[in-house]
Coordinates of C-alpha atoms and ligand atoms in Angstrom, one line a residue:
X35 CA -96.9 -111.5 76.8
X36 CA -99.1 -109.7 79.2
X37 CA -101.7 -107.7 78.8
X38 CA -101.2 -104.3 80.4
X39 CA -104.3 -104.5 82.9
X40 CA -103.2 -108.5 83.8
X41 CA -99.7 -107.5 84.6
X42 CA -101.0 -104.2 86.6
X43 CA -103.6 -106.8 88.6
X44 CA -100.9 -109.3 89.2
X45 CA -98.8 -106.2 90.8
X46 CA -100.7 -104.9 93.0
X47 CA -101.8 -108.9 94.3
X48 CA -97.7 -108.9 94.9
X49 CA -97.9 -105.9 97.0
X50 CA -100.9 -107.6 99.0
X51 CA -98.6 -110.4 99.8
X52 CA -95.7 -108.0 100.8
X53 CA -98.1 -106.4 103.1
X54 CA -99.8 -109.5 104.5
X55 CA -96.2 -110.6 105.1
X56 CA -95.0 -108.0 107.2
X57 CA -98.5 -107.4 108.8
X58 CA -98.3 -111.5 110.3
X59 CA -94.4 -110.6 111.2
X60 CA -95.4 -107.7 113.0
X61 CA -97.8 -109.8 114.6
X62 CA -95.3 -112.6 115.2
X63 CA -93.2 -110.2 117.1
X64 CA -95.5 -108.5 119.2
X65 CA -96.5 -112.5 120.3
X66 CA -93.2 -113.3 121.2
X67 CA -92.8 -110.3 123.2
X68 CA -95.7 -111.5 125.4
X69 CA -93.9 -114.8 125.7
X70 CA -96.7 -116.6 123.4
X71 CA -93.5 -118.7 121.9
X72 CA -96.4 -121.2 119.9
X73 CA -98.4 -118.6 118.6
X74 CA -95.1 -116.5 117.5
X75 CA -93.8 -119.6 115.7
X76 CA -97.0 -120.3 113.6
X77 CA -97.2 -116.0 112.9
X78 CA -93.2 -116.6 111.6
X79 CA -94.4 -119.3 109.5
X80 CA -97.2 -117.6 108.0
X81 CA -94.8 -114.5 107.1
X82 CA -92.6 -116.8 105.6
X83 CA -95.6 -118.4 103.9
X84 CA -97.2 -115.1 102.3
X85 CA -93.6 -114.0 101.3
X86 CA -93.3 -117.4 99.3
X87 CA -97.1 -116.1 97.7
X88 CA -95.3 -113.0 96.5
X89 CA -92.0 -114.8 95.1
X90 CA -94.3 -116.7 93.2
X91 CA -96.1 -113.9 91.5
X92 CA -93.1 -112.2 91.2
X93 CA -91.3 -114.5 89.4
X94 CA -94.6 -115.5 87.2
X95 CA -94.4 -111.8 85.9
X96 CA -91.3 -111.9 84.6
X97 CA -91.8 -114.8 83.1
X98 CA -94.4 -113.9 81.2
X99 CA -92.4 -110.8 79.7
X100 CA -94.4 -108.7 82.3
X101 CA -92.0 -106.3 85.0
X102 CA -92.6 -107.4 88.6
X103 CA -92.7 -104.2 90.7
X104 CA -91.3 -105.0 94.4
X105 CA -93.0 -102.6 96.2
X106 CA -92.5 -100.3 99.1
X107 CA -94.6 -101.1 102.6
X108 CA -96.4 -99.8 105.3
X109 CA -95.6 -100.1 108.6
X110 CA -97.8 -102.5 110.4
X111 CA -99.2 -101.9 113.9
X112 CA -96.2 -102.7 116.6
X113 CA -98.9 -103.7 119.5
X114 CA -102.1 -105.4 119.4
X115 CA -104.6 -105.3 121.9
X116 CA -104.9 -109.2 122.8
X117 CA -104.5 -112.3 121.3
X118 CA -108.3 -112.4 119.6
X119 CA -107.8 -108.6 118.2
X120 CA -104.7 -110.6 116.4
X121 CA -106.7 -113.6 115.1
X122 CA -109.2 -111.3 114.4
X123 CA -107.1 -109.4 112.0
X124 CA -105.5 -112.1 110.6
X125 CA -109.0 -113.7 109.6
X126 CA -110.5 -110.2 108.3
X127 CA -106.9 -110.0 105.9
X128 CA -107.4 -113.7 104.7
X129 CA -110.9 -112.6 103.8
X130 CA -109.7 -109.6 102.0
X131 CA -106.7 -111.2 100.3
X132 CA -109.4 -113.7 99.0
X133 CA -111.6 -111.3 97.6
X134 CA -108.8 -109.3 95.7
X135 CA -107.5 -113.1 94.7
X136 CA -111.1 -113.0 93.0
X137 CA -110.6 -109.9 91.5
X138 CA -107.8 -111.1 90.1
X139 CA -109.8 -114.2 88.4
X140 CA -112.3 -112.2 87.3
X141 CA -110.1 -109.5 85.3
X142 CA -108.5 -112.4 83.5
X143 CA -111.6 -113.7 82.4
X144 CA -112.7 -110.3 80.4
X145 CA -109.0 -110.4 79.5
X146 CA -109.4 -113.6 78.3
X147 CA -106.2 -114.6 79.9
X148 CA -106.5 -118.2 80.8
X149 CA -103.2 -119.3 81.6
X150 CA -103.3 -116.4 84.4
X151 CA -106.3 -118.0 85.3
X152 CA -105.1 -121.4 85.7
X153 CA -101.8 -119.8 87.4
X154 CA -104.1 -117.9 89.8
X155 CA -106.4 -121.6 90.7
X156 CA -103.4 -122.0 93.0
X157 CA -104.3 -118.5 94.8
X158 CA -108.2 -119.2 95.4
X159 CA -107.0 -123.2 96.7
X160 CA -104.8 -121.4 98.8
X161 CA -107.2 -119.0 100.2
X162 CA -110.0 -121.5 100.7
X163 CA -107.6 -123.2 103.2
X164 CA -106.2 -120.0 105.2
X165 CA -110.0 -118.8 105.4
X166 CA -110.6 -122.4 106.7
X167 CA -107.7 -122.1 109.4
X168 CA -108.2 -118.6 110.6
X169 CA -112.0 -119.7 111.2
X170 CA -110.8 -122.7 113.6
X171 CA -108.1 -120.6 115.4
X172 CA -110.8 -118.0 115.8
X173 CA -113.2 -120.3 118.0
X174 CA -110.7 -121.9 119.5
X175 CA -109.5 -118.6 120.8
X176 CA -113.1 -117.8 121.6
X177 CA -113.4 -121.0 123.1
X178 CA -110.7 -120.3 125.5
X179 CA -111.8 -116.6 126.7
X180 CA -109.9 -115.8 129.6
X181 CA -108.9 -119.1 130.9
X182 CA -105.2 -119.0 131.1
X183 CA -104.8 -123.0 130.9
X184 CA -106.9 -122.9 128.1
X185 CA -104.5 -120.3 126.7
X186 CA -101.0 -121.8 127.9
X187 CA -102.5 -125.3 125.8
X188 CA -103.7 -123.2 122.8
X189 CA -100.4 -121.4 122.4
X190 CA -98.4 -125.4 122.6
X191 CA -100.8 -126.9 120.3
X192 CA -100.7 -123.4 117.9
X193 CA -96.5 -124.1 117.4
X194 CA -97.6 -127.7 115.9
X195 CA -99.6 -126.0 113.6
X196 CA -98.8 -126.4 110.2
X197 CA -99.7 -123.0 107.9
X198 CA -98.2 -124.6 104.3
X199 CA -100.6 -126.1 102.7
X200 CA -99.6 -128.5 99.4
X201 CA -98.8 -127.3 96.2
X202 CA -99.5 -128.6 92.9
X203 CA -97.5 -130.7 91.3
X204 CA -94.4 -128.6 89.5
X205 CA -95.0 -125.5 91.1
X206 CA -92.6 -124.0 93.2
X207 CA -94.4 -123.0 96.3
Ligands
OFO196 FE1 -101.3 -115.1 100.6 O1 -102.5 -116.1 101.5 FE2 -102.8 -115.3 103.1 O2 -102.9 -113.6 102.7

């Protein structure tokens, strides 16, 4: 069974995923509406991705006799101001998911909830390579300034980009 403070942790990690999933869709559209078809793709992907974060706490909730609250969500921002104010935003979420994925970590330890803990090892993997990601996108994009070749190959090469990264061995990612 969980403990009250675990399941209340683990519920409000689910809402970060709803949010980060509708924050990279809203995203995802806005590029697709600026013809960026590459970058678009890869946003879809990673909305699909962070949804598949929250199923997965969801369901681990419930499992462990806890009730999963699906929660309600903001509305993200419809435009952005240019391709690097969108990679910018994505990195500075990854970088907050991570540290609320910690928080997470932590709380079980003085819960002394270790198969949480071993659950959430998935989460902080997980993190370490979307951190890893956003960074290279970011100097690529910085690389590429205002050069519109530079962009028209960046956007190609962005829709080959593969966002899921592996997941252990029996889990359902
Ligand atoms: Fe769920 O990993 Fe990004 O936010």
């Amino acid at each position: 069974m969980l403990k009250k403070k675990i399941e209340k942790a683990l519920n409000d990690q689910i809402k970060m995923e709803a949010e980060s999933s509708q924050f990279y869709l809203a995203m995802a559209s806005w590029a697709e509406s600026e013809g960026l078809n590459g970058t678009a793709q890869f946003l879809y992907d990673h909305s699909d991705e962070e949804r598949m974060h929250m199923l997965k706490l969801v369901k681990f909730v419930n499992e462990r006799g806890g009730k999963a609250i699906i929660p309600a969500l903001s509305k993200p921002p419809m435009t952005f101001k240019s391709l690097k104010h969108v990679f910018q935003n994505l990195l500075d979420h990854e970088e907050k998911v991570t540290e609320s994925i910690n928080e997470v970590v932590h709380i079980c330890l003085t819960e002394k909830d270790y198969t949480t803990h071993n659950f959430m090892q998935w989460y902080v993997s997980e993190q370490i390579e979307e951190e890893a990601l956003a960074r290279t996108i970011m100097d690529k994009v910085n690389m590429i300034g205002n050069d519109k070749g530079g962009l028209y190959l960046f956007d190609r090469d962005l829709e080959q980009t593969n966002i899921t990264v592996d997941s252990p061995a029996g889990q359902q990612a």
